[in-house]
C-alpha cells in the first residue's frame, strides 16, 4: 500500500508478499524494510531515500513504474521503534504464509512452517490424501458439497462432538491443518492455526469449511482455485489456477477477544497481522480486500482502552502511532485505486494530523486537490511537500501540471521546471513562460488583402475596355 500497500511487517500470520508493479504515481509504500518510492505513500522507516514507490510491507519489495521519490528517513524514530521491538523481543515466524509476531515464551503455541512431507495426521493416510486425482475427488459421490457450485467439497474422516455448535462468523478458531497440491507437494502446514472467521485472515476455502465443522472433527477439504489463490496463485509454491487438498481438524472454538482489553504489545501484533494481510491483497490488486484489512488493523492499533482511558508507555504509544501512519497511507492508496478520491483525501488528512510533515500524504493530498480543481489549497500543500523533498521529480511535475491547469493555456505557453532551490515561497520562478508573442494583424494577411484588391481593380479595367 504508496498498500503504502505494502506495509512494513505485514501479511497475516506469515504471508510472503509477492512482488508487484505499481502502475500509478500514488501507490502503497513500503514501510520499513521495503523500498519506498513516491510521495504518495508513507515513507516510514526504511532503506535509503530515492526509491520507487512500493507497498508498505516490511517483507514486500516491489518496484513501481511511476515517478521516483525520496522517502522520509527518521533515524530517531527508527531507533525508538527498534528499541521498543527489542524490548518486547517479538519473533517473526513464517507459518501458514503469514507473519506472526510471537513471544519466545510461547514457542510451543506457534511453530515454524514445516514444508516436509511428513503428515500431521499419520493415522489418516487415506487414498484420497495420497494418490487419487483431484478430478476424481470432485466427482466422488461420498464427498459432501460445501457450496452449490461443487467447487468446494469435503469428506469427514472422524466425526467431532455432535452436541457442539458450529463456529460462526466473528468467532476465533484454532485448527490443525496441512495442504498439498495435486502432485502431493506440501505447501501449507500448521499445528495450531488461529484465525477469526470472516475477517479474511485465511482464504475463503478454509473459512467456508470451518463453519461446517464440529469441534474435534477431522476432514478432507478439496478446494478449487477460485476459493484459494486463483489466477495469480501464490509465489513461489502455489501455481496459478491450482486446486488444493487440505486435511483439517477443528481444535477449538471461542469468542473473539476484544482488542481494547489486550495489552499494547498484543494489539501491535494483531494489527500488524491485519496490515500484512492488506499488503498481500494490495500486491494482488485486490484493493477492496486490502482496504478492509487496513481498516481492521486501524481498529486494533490504538492505545485507548475499552473504558476510554489511554494506556501504554510513551515508547509503545509512539510505535502505535507510526504503525497507524503506515496503515492510513496504505489505506489511502487503496482507496485511490478504487476511485474513492474523497475518502482518500480524508485518510490523507488523518495522516497529516499524526505527522504533519509526511511527504507521501502531502503529495497525495495535493494531487487529489488539484484533480478536484481546488488549486489554491493544492498549491500550498505541494509547495510544503517540495520544501521537505526538494529533489523529488514527482512533486516538480505535479506543481508544473497544477500551474498549467490554473492558466488553462497549455498550447500557447511552454513551461519548464527549474531547480527546487530557486523556488522558495514564490512559485513564479518555478515556471518560465515562452517569450513568443503576437503583435496586431499579421503582415501576410495585409499583403493578401492588397493582392486581392489589385486583382479586382485590373479585372474591372479590362472589362470596361472590352465594353
XYZ file of C-alpha atoms in Angstrom:
467
model
C 0.000 0.000 0.000
C 2.078 4.219 -1.904
C -0.508 -0.672 0.079
C 1.933 2.207 1.071
C 0.132 -1.150 0.254
C 2.895 -2.821 1.459
C 3.083 -2.157 4.978
C 6.094 -2.672 6.941
C 5.824 -6.006 8.634
C 2.578 -7.090 7.324
C 0.861 -10.097 5.952
C -1.263 -12.143 8.168
C 0.411 -14.580 10.362
C 3.087 -15.230 7.873
C 2.256 -14.297 4.410
C 5.083 -13.729 1.997
C 4.420 -10.744 -0.198
C 4.662 -11.313 -3.896
C 6.404 -8.681 -5.938
C 4.097 -6.384 -7.792
C 4.456 -3.366 -10.004
C 2.534 -0.272 -9.086
C 1.193 1.433 -12.169
C 0.380 4.808 -10.714
C 2.384 7.559 -9.149
C 0.467 7.058 -5.926
C 0.758 3.526 -4.652
C 1.330 1.708 -1.458
C 4.692 2.458 0.073
C 6.892 0.025 1.792
C 7.212 0.756 5.436
C 10.367 -0.160 6.862
C 12.317 -2.869 5.213
C 10.656 -2.483 1.869
C 11.897 0.070 -0.577
C 9.651 3.050 -0.973
C 9.004 5.416 -3.721
C 6.686 8.197 -4.395
C 5.396 10.873 -2.179
C 2.112 9.176 -2.044
C 2.947 6.643 0.491
C 4.055 6.528 3.973
C 7.728 6.766 3.705
C 8.116 5.272 7.011
C 11.208 3.700 8.284
C 13.283 2.148 5.690
C 16.180 1.858 3.439
C 17.584 4.823 1.693
C 15.772 7.695 0.078
C 15.008 7.930 -3.623
C 13.377 4.655 -4.488
C 10.284 3.855 -6.416
C 7.038 3.606 -4.608
C 6.055 0.305 -3.193
C 3.705 -1.386 -0.822
C 4.342 -0.625 2.776
C 5.353 -4.056 3.848
C 8.443 -4.928 5.679
C 8.802 -8.137 3.749
C 7.465 -6.837 0.445
C 9.781 -5.479 -2.157
C 8.253 -4.021 -5.236
C 9.285 -1.536 -7.833
C 6.862 0.948 -9.234
C 6.851 2.176 -12.796
C 5.767 5.555 -11.536
C 7.837 8.596 -10.684
C 10.695 8.267 -8.264
C 10.528 9.866 -4.894
C 12.655 10.116 -1.817
C 11.002 8.828 1.304
C 11.373 10.283 4.731
C 14.007 8.769 6.903
C 13.876 9.476 10.575
C 16.808 7.815 12.371
C 15.452 8.932 15.726
C 12.110 7.283 15.109
C 13.839 4.198 13.739
C 15.838 3.966 16.946
C 12.748 4.272 19.120
C 10.949 1.569 17.213
C 13.922 -0.777 17.247
C 14.321 -0.252 20.960
C 10.654 -0.967 21.542
C 10.733 -4.136 19.455
C 13.863 -5.377 21.135
C 12.269 -4.768 24.494
C 9.311 -6.946 23.551
C 11.629 -9.446 21.827
C 8.971 -10.479 19.397
C 9.998 -13.118 16.930
C 8.658 -13.282 13.392
C 7.685 -16.791 12.329
C 6.614 -17.966 8.899
C 3.657 -20.214 9.482
C 0.792 -20.578 7.015
C 2.380 -17.954 4.837
C 1.500 -15.251 7.317
C 3.660 -13.140 9.577
C 3.207 -13.891 13.248
C 4.854 -11.924 16.000
C 5.179 -14.380 18.842
C 6.685 -14.141 22.264
C 9.604 -16.598 22.591
C 7.974 -17.922 25.746
C 5.076 -19.158 23.630
C 7.146 -21.171 21.173
C 5.013 -24.192 21.857
C 1.895 -22.441 20.636
C 3.034 -21.456 17.173
C 5.564 -23.498 15.288
C 7.677 -22.562 12.332
C 6.238 -23.529 8.961
C 7.061 -27.123 8.144
C 7.087 -27.951 4.438
C 8.179 -31.565 4.947
C 6.125 -34.387 3.515
C 5.554 -35.903 6.964
C 1.836 -35.904 7.661
C 0.254 -34.280 10.716
C -2.450 -36.964 10.501
C -0.419 -40.163 10.285
C -3.369 -42.350 11.214
C -5.374 -40.959 8.272
C -3.167 -41.732 5.286
C -6.243 -42.374 3.149
C -6.073 -42.923 -0.592
C -7.593 -39.518 -1.322
C -4.734 -37.882 0.544
C -2.000 -39.928 -1.103
C -2.787 -40.770 -4.708
C -6.299 -40.001 -6.031
C -6.582 -37.422 -8.778
C -8.408 -34.222 -7.909
C -10.752 -34.718 -10.877
C -11.957 -37.997 -9.349
C -12.457 -36.353 -5.971
C -14.535 -33.517 -7.438
C -16.879 -36.173 -8.881
C -16.847 -38.683 -5.984
C -20.302 -39.407 -4.532
C -19.177 -39.891 -0.929
C -17.908 -36.300 -0.739
C -20.190 -33.513 0.547
C -20.683 -30.239 -1.304
C -19.997 -27.188 0.856
C -21.046 -24.819 -1.926
C -23.678 -25.293 -4.623
C -21.163 -24.967 -7.450
C -19.415 -28.198 -6.301
C -16.080 -26.393 -6.291
C -15.661 -26.758 -2.522
C -16.132 -30.281 -1.165
C -15.283 -32.173 1.975
C -15.120 -35.731 3.280
C -15.381 -36.336 7.038
C -12.742 -38.747 8.337
C -13.691 -38.531 12.014
C -16.820 -37.006 13.489
C -16.479 -34.338 16.121
C -18.637 -33.668 19.157
C -22.114 -33.775 17.640
C -23.623 -31.832 20.528
C -21.231 -28.931 19.909
C -22.111 -25.881 17.845
C -20.567 -24.932 14.536
C -18.279 -21.861 14.511
C -19.999 -18.667 13.412
C -18.735 -15.508 11.724
C -16.729 -13.402 14.149
C -15.624 -16.288 16.365
C -11.982 -17.283 16.766
C -10.976 -20.846 15.907
C -7.864 -22.995 16.185
C -7.254 -25.670 13.546
C -4.569 -28.182 12.740
C -4.086 -28.296 9.001
C -1.874 -29.320 6.141
C -2.305 -28.684 2.438
C -0.940 -30.271 -0.747
C -1.063 -29.693 -4.482
C -2.280 -32.448 -6.802
C 1.261 -33.818 -7.075
C 1.196 -34.043 -3.242
C 3.714 -31.277 -2.713
C 3.173 -29.851 0.773
C 2.551 -26.103 0.532
C 0.970 -25.315 3.920
C 1.281 -26.947 7.309
C 0.401 -25.699 10.779
C -0.182 -27.454 14.107
C -2.167 -24.565 15.552
C -3.512 -22.053 13.058
C -5.584 -19.376 14.800
C -7.862 -17.043 12.854
C -11.145 -15.155 13.163
C -13.857 -16.460 10.846
C -14.999 -13.776 8.427
C -12.086 -11.354 8.822
C -10.144 -12.588 5.805
C -7.211 -13.893 7.833
C -7.145 -17.017 5.637
C -8.506 -17.924 2.207
C -12.206 -18.432 1.570
C -11.929 -22.224 1.352
C -10.806 -22.556 4.969
C -13.416 -20.132 6.283
C -16.267 -21.864 4.434
C -15.145 -25.320 5.572
C -14.604 -24.431 9.236
C -18.158 -23.137 9.732
C -19.437 -26.548 8.590
C -17.369 -28.492 11.160
C -17.884 -29.569 14.772
C -15.179 -29.288 17.408
C -12.761 -32.219 17.112
C -13.864 -33.124 13.581
C -11.199 -34.275 11.117
C -11.999 -33.776 7.464
C -10.550 -33.609 3.967
C -11.244 -30.394 2.074
C -10.942 -30.129 -1.700
C -10.897 -26.532 -2.917
C -10.998 -25.235 -6.468
C -8.579 -22.384 -7.172
C -11.480 -19.910 -7.128
C -11.729 -20.462 -3.373
C -7.961 -20.468 -2.854
C -5.411 -18.391 -4.791
C -6.997 -18.173 -8.236
C -5.365 -16.721 -11.318
C -2.315 -15.329 -9.535
C -1.519 -18.350 -7.388
C 0.898 -17.666 -4.567
C 4.560 -17.337 -5.357
C 6.710 -19.296 -5.174
C 4.923 -22.501 -4.221
C 1.311 -22.431 -5.498
C 0.848 -22.101 -9.297
C -1.962 -20.184 -10.965
C -5.354 -21.921 -11.032
C -4.101 -24.673 -8.700
C -6.748 -26.623 -6.712
C -5.740 -27.560 -3.166
C -6.395 -30.531 -0.886
C -6.499 -29.827 2.860
C -6.587 -32.117 5.842
C -8.130 -30.273 8.791
C -9.021 -30.750 12.424
C -11.034 -28.168 14.328
C -9.323 -27.941 17.713
C -11.102 -25.082 19.461
C -13.878 -22.502 19.137
C -14.129 -19.361 21.282
C -15.404 -15.817 21.178
C -13.046 -13.235 19.739
C -11.216 -11.241 22.391
C -11.982 -7.520 22.401
C -8.705 -5.897 21.231
C -9.286 -2.926 23.549
C -8.845 -5.226 26.536
C -5.464 -6.544 25.348
C -2.005 -5.207 26.248
C -0.465 -2.772 23.762
C 2.113 -5.351 22.617
C -0.663 -7.782 21.627
C -2.547 -5.048 19.797
C 0.552 -4.245 17.783
C 0.996 -7.933 16.942
C -2.605 -8.359 15.789
C -2.634 -5.007 13.981
C 0.491 -5.952 12.056
C -1.052 -9.264 11.032
C -4.057 -7.422 9.609
C -1.828 -4.878 7.905
C 0.326 -7.570 6.321
C -2.807 -9.258 5.039
C -3.779 -5.953 3.462
C -0.376 -5.733 1.784
C -0.817 -9.239 0.412
C -4.157 -8.303 -1.172
C -2.814 -4.967 -2.424
C 0.016 -6.659 -4.297
C -2.561 -8.884 -5.956
C -4.591 -5.779 -6.872
C -7.442 -6.971 -4.656
C -7.942 -3.431 -3.462
C -11.292 -3.869 -1.724
C -9.913 -6.678 0.434
C -6.770 -4.651 1.077
C -8.754 -1.610 2.236
C -10.850 -3.817 4.521
C -7.745 -5.341 6.106
C -6.196 -1.898 6.702
C -9.390 -0.674 8.366
C -9.408 -3.679 10.704
C -5.739 -3.045 11.520
C -6.527 0.570 12.426
C -9.293 -0.585 14.781
C -6.727 -2.624 16.693
C -3.783 -0.216 16.569
C -4.823 2.089 19.362
C -3.733 2.854 22.910
C -7.285 3.529 24.089
C -8.876 1.041 26.463
C -12.460 -0.146 26.462
C -13.349 2.359 29.171
C -11.985 5.205 27.050
C -8.777 5.696 29.016
C -5.372 5.613 27.379
C -2.720 3.091 28.339
C 0.849 2.248 27.414
C 4.234 3.778 27.923
C 5.492 6.559 25.698
C 7.598 4.252 23.510
C 4.639 1.953 22.835
C 2.354 4.882 22.058
C 4.912 6.196 19.574
C 5.161 2.776 17.958
C 1.382 2.509 17.632
C 1.296 5.989 16.087
C 3.924 5.026 13.496
C 2.027 1.874 12.543
C -1.204 3.839 12.231
C 0.508 6.237 9.825
C 1.610 3.315 7.679
C -1.861 1.790 7.672
C -3.504 5.111 6.823
C -1.105 5.771 3.950
C -1.728 2.279 2.589
C -5.468 2.665 3.011
C -5.460 5.989 1.132
C -3.590 4.404 -1.754
C -6.032 1.502 -1.938
C -8.938 3.966 -1.852
C -7.457 5.891 -4.769
C -7.197 2.702 -6.801
C -10.859 2.064 -6.022
C -11.721 5.537 -7.320
C -12.654 6.801 -3.848
C -10.984 10.208 -4.083
C -12.910 11.896 -1.267
C -12.217 9.010 1.121
C -8.519 9.027 0.173
C -8.365 12.785 0.813
C -9.930 12.323 4.256
C -7.496 9.494 5.080
C -4.539 11.617 3.962
C -5.669 14.397 6.305
C -5.704 11.827 9.119
C -2.068 11.008 8.314
C -1.100 14.682 8.481
C -2.876 15.009 11.829
C -0.481 12.395 13.196
C 2.559 13.556 11.217
C 2.283 17.000 9.562
C 5.497 16.518 7.557
C 4.611 13.180 5.949
C 5.660 13.791 2.334
C 3.673 10.973 0.831
C 0.444 12.165 2.400
C 1.185 15.762 1.346
C 1.885 14.748 -2.239
C -1.204 12.550 -2.443
C -3.378 15.250 -0.892
C -2.032 17.910 -3.261
C -2.657 15.716 -6.281
C -6.219 14.931 -5.222
C -6.983 18.599 -4.561
C -5.519 19.542 -7.941
C -7.693 16.956 -9.681
C -10.733 18.338 -7.838
C -9.962 21.865 -9.061
C -9.063 23.256 -5.629
C -5.888 24.833 -6.971
C -5.070 27.268 -4.181
C -5.011 24.658 -1.414
C -3.293 22.157 -3.705
C -0.533 24.680 -4.404
C 0.093 25.260 -0.707
C 0.240 21.549 0.052
C 2.543 20.705 -2.854
C 4.893 23.580 -2.030
C 5.152 22.261 1.509
C 5.965 18.809 0.188
C 8.595 20.269 -2.130
C 10.324 22.041 0.736
C 10.589 18.715 2.558
C 11.739 16.799 -0.533
C 13.318 19.420 -2.854
C 14.788 16.887 -5.309
C 11.664 14.811 -5.873
C 10.739 14.912 -9.539
C 7.167 13.773 -8.913
C 6.408 16.896 -6.891
C 8.012 19.163 -9.515
C 5.929 17.531 -12.226
C 2.699 17.855 -10.242
C 3.397 21.527 -9.492
C 4.041 22.195 -13.162
C 0.824 20.454 -14.117
C -1.056 22.432 -11.482
C 0.156 25.785 -12.844
C -0.795 24.736 -16.382
C -4.264 23.898 -15.149
C -4.560 27.279 -13.459
C -3.536 29.187 -16.570
C -5.513 26.884 -18.860
C -3.342 27.712 -21.906
C -1.194 24.639 -22.462
C -0.980 25.139 -26.248
C 0.332 28.703 -26.379
C 2.767 28.643 -23.484
C 5.602 26.316 -22.713
C 6.582 25.719 -19.136
C 9.880 24.488 -17.870
C 10.755 23.220 -14.369
C 13.652 24.923 -12.607
C 15.792 23.711 -9.676
C 13.884 23.472 -6.385
C 16.378 25.685 -4.532
C 15.212 28.670 -6.583
C 11.586 28.133 -5.639
C 11.280 29.445 -2.093
C 7.817 30.672 -1.190
C 7.225 32.173 -4.592
C 6.106 29.735 -7.273
C 6.745 32.177 -10.146
C 10.461 31.344 -10.655
C 9.432 27.697 -10.908
C 7.937 28.363 -14.346
C 9.365 30.098 -17.410
C 6.737 31.363 -19.856
C 7.532 31.301 -23.551
C 8.940 34.552 -24.969
C 6.960 34.276 -28.203
C 4.330 36.955 -28.655
C 1.982 38.015 -31.416
C 1.544 41.710 -32.251
C -1.563 43.050 -34.069
C -2.631 41.841 -37.550
C -0.269 39.579 -39.459
C 1.621 41.223 -42.370
C 0.778 38.195 -44.518
C -2.883 38.916 -44.061
C -2.412 42.561 -45.143
C -0.352 41.585 -48.210
C -3.007 39.062 -49.273
C -5.732 41.659 -48.987
C -3.733 44.098 -51.195
C -3.194 41.428 -53.872
C -6.905 40.645 -53.966
C -7.812 44.333 -54.196
C -5.294 44.928 -57.018
C -6.584 41.914 -58.925
C -10.134 43.171 -58.663
C -9.098 46.602 -59.985
C -7.301 45.134 -63.002
C -10.284 42.946 -63.901
C -12.658 45.875 -63.710
C -10.410 47.935 -66.085
C -10.241 45.067 -68.610
C -13.990 44.532 -68.579
C -14.614 48.266 -69.038
C -12.224 48.406 -72.043
C -13.979 45.487 -73.762
C -17.385 47.009 -73.319
